[in-house]
Short mmCIF file of C-alpha atoms in Angstrom, two decimals:
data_model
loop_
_atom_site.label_atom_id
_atom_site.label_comp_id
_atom_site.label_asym_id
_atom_site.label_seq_id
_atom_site.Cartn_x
_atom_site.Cartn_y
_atom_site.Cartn_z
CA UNK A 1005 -36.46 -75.36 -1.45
CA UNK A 1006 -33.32 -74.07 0.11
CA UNK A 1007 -34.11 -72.79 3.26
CA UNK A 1008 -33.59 -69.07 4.53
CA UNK A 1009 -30.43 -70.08 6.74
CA UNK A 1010 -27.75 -71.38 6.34
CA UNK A 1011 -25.90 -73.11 9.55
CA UNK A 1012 -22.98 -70.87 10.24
CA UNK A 1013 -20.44 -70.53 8.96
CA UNK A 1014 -20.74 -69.15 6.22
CA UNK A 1015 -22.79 -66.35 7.33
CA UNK A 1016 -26.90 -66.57 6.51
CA UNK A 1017 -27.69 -66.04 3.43
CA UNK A 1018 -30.82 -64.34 3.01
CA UNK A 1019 -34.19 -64.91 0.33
CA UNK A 1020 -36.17 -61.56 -0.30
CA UNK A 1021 -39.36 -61.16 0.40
CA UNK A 1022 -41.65 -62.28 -1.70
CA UNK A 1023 -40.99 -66.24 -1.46
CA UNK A 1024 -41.38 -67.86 -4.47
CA UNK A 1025 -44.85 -68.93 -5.77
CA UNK A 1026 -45.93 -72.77 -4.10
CA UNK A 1027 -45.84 -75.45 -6.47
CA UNK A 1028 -48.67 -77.22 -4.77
CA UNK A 1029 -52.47 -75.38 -4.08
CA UNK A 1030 -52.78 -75.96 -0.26
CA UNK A 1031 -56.10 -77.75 0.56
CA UNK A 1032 -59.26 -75.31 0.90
CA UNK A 1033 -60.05 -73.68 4.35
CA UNK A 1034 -62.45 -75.20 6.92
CA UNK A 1035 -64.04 -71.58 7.50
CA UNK A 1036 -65.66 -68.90 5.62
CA UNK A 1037 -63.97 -65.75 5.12
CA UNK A 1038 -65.40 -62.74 3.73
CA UNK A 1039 -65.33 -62.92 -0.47
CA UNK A 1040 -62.82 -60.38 -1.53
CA UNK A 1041 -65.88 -58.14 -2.99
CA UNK A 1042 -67.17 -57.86 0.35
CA UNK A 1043 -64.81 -56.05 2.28
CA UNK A 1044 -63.12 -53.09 1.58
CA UNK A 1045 -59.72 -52.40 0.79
CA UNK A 1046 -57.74 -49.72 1.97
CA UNK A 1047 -54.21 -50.25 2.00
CA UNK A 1048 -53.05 -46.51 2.44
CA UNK A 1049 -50.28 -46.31 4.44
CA UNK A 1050 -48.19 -48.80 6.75
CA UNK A 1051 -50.05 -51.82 7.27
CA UNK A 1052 -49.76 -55.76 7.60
CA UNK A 1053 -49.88 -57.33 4.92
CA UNK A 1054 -51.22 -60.68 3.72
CA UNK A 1055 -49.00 -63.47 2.89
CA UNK A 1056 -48.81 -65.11 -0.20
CA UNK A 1057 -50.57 -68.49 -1.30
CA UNK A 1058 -49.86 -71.14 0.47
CA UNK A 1059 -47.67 -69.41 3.02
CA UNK A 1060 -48.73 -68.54 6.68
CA UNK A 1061 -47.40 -65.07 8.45
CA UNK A 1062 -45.69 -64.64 12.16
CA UNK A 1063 -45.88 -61.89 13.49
CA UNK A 1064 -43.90 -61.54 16.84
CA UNK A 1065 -43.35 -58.90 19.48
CA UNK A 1066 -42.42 -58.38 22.96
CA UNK A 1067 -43.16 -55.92 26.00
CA UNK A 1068 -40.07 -55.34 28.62
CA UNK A 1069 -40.16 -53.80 31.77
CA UNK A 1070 -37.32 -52.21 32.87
CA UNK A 1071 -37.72 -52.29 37.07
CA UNK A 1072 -38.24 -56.03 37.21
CA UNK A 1073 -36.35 -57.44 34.38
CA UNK A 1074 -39.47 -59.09 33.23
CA UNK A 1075 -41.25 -59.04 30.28
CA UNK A 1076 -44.08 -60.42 27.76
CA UNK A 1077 -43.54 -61.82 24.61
CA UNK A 1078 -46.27 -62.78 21.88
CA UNK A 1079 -46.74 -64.19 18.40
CA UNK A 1080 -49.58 -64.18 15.66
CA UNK A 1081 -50.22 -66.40 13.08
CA UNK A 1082 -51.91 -66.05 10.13
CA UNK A 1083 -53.01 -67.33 6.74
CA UNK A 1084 -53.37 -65.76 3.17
CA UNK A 1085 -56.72 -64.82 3.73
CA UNK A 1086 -55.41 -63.05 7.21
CA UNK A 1087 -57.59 -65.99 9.26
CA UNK A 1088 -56.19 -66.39 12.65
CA UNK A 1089 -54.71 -69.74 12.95
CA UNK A 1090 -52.65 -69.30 16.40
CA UNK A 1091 -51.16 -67.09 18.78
CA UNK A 1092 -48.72 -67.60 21.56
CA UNK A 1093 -47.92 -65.29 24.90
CA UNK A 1094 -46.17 -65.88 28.06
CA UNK A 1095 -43.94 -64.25 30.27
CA UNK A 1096 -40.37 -64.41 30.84
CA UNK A 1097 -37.21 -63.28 32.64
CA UNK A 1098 -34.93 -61.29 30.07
CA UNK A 1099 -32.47 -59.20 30.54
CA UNK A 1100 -33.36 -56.15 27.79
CA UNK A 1101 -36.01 -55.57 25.38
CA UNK A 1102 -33.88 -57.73 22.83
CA UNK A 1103 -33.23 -60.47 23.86
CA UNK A 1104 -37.41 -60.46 25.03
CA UNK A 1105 -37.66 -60.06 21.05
CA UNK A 1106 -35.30 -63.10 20.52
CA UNK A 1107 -36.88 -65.05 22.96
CA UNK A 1108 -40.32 -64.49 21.19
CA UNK A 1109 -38.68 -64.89 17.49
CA UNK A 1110 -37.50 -68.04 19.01
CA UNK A 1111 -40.87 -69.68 20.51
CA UNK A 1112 -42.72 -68.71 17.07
CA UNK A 1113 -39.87 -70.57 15.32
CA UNK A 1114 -40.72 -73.53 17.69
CA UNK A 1115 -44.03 -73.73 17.09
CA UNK A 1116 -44.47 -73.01 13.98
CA UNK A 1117 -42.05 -76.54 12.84
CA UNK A 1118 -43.87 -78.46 16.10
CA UNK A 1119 -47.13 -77.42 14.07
CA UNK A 1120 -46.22 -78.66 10.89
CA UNK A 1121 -46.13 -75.63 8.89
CA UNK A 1122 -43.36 -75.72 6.10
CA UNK A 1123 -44.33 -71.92 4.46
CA UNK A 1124 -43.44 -69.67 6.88
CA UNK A 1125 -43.08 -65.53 7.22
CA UNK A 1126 -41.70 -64.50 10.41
CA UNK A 1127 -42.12 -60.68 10.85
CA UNK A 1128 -40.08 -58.61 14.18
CA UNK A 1129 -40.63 -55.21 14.38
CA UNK A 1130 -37.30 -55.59 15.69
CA UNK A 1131 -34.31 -54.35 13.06
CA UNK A 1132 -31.59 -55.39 15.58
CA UNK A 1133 -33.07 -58.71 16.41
CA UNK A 1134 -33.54 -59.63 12.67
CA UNK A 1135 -30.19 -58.13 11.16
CA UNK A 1136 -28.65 -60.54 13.95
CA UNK A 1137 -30.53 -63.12 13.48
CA UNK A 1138 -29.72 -63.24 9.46
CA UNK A 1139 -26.26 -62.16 10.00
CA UNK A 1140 -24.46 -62.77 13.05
CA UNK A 1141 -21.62 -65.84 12.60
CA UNK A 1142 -21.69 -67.62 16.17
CA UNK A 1143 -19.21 -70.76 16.36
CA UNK A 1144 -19.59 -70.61 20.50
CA UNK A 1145 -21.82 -68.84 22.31
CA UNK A 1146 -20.89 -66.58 25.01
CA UNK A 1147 -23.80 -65.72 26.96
CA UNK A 1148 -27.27 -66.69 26.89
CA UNK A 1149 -28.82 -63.85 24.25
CA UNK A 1150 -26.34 -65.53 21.70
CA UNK A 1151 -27.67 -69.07 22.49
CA UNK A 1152 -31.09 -68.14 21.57
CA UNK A 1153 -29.74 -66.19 18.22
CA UNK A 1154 -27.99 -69.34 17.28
CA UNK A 1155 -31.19 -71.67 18.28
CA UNK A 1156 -33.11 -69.55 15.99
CA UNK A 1157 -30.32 -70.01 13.06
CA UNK A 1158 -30.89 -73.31 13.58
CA UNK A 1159 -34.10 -73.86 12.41
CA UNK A 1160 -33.26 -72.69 9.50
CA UNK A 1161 -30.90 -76.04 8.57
CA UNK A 1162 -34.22 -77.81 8.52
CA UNK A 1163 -36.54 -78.26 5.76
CA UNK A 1164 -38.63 -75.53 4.98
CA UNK A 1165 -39.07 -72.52 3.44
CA UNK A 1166 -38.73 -70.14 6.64
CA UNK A 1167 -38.46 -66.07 5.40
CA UNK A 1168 -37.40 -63.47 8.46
CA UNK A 1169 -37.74 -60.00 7.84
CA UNK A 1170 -38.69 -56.61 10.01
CA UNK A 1171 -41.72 -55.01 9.56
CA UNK A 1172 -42.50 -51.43 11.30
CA UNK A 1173 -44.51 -51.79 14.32
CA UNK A 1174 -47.71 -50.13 12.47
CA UNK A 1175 -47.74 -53.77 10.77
CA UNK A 1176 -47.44 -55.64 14.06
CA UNK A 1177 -50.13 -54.79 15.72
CA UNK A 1178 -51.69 -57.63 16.38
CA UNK A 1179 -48.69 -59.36 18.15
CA UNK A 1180 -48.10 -56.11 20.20
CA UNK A 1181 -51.40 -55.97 21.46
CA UNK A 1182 -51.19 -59.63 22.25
CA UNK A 1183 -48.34 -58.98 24.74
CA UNK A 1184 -50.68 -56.61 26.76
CA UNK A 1185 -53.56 -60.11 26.75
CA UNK A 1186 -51.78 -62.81 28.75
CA UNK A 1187 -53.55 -65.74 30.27
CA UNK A 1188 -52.10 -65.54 33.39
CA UNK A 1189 -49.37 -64.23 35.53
CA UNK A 1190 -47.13 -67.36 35.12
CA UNK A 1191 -44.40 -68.14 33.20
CA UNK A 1192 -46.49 -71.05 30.83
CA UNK A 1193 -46.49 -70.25 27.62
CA UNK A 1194 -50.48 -70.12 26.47
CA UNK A 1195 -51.42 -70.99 22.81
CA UNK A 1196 -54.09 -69.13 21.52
CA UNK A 1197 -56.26 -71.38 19.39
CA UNK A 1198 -58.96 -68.69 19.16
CA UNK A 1199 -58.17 -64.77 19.55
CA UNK A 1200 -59.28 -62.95 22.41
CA UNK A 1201 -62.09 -60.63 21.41
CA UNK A 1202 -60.47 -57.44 22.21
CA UNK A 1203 -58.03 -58.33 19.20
CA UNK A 1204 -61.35 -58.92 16.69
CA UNK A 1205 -61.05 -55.07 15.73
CA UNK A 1206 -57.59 -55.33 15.22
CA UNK A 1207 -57.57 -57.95 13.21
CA UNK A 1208 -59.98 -56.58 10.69
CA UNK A 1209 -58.27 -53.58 10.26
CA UNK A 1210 -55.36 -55.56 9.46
CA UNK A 1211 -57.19 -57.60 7.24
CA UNK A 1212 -58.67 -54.34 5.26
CA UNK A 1213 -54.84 -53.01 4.84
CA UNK A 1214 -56.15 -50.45 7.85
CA UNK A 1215 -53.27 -47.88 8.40
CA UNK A 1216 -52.66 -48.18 12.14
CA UNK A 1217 -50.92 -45.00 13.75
CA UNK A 1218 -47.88 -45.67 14.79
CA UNK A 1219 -48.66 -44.50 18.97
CA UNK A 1220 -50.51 -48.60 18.39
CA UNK A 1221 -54.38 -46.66 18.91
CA UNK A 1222 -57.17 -46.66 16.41
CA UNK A 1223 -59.12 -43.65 16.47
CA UNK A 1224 -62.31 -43.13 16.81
CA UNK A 1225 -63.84 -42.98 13.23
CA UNK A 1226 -61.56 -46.14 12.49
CA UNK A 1227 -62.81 -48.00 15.22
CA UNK A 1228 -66.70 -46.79 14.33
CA UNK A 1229 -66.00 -48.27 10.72
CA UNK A 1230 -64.40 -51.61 11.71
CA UNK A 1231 -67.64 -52.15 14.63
CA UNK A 1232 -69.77 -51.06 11.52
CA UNK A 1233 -68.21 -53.96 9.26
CA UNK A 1234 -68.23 -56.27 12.41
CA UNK A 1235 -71.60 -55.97 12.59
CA UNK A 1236 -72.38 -56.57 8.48
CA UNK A 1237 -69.74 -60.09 8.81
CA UNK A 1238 -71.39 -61.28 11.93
CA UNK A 1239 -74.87 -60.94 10.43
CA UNK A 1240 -73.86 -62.85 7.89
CA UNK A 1241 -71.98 -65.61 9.30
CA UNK A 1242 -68.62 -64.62 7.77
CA UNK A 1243 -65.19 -64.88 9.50
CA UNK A 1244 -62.32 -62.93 9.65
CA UNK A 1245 -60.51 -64.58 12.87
#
């Protein structure tokens, strides 16, 4: 499948979401997520959404701080049944809040290929960062934000089917909260093979098309219902990270 880039120029040209159906069935999870009957769906509102078959979902986000130029940046990764399969955080030294959203577009991108996955939705709650990724026609680059813009291009040259788009920050949760969990204070980048378990709530919610508010808070009767549900999956062994 052609992929979402093209290497410039001409300008990107861009796929709408959603990708095309697979042609192949993927082969069947090792885990045991909830049967569809089971849980709940809500869906009212702005929420994250599921990928389709056979594709996995990025989500990416970053946290800047203005008095020390540094800053946090964080990715989730999930499957069609909204199973956690990674996550990423570290911090870094950037110069503005976008180019701390690049540099977290960019280290998804990374892994994702290093990983082996060839079905990929990569979702910024960043407008400017994606418009720029998707657009922007860089022959040289002129300072270091426009490196990283034309490192993520890049990856689109190779071969797979790799879909950017924005997504309002009520359906990035996840990754924002993520930016808030790091392992440390250095600059490593940590993989999350498991989530930490102050994400578990928010990762059901998202699973259950929850409508988060957009201030990034459950409230309280939200968060009573998802610990209620918590409770019913863990008693019977299901997973939904």
């Amino acid at each position: 499948m052609n992929p979402i880039f093209l290497t410039p120029p001409p300008p990107f040209s861009f796929i709408p979401f959603p990708p095309p159906s697979p042609s192949s069935v993927p082969p069947p999870p090792l885990y045991c997520p909830p049967p569809p009957h089971f849980l709940p769906t809500i869906s009212a509102g702005i929420h994250w959404n599921k990928p389709p078959p056979g594709f996995v979902k990025l989500n990416t986000d970053a946290s800047y701080k203005y008095n020390c130029q540094r800053s946090s940046i964080a990715g989730v990764c999930r499957d069609e049944d909204g199973i956690w399969m990674f996550g990423f955080s570290s911090r870094v030294q950037s110069g503005s809040s976008f180019e701390a959203e690049l540099m977290a577009v960019r280290e998804a991108l990374k892994l994702a290929w290093d990983k082996g996955l060839r079905r990929v939705i990569l979702e910024s709650d960043s407008e400017s960062v994606v418009n720029r990724i998707r657009n922007q026609t860089i022959r040289q680059p002129k300072n270091q934000m426009e490196e990283i813009i034309l490192e993520c291009q890049g990856y689109g040259s190779r071969a797979w089917s790799c879909f950017i788009q924005h997504t309002r920050r009520e359906g990035n949760f996840a990754a924002d909260a993520l930016t808030k969990k790091l392992a440390s204070e250095s600059f490593d980048l940590h993989v999350w093979n498991h989530p930490p378990e102050s994400l578990s709530l928010i990762l059901l919610a998202d699973m259950i098309g929850m409508e988060v508010p957009r201030h990034g808070a459950l409230d309280k009767n939200q968060i009573a219902q998802l610990k209620v549900l918590k409770r019913e999956l863990l008693a019977r062994n299901l997973h939904w990270y």
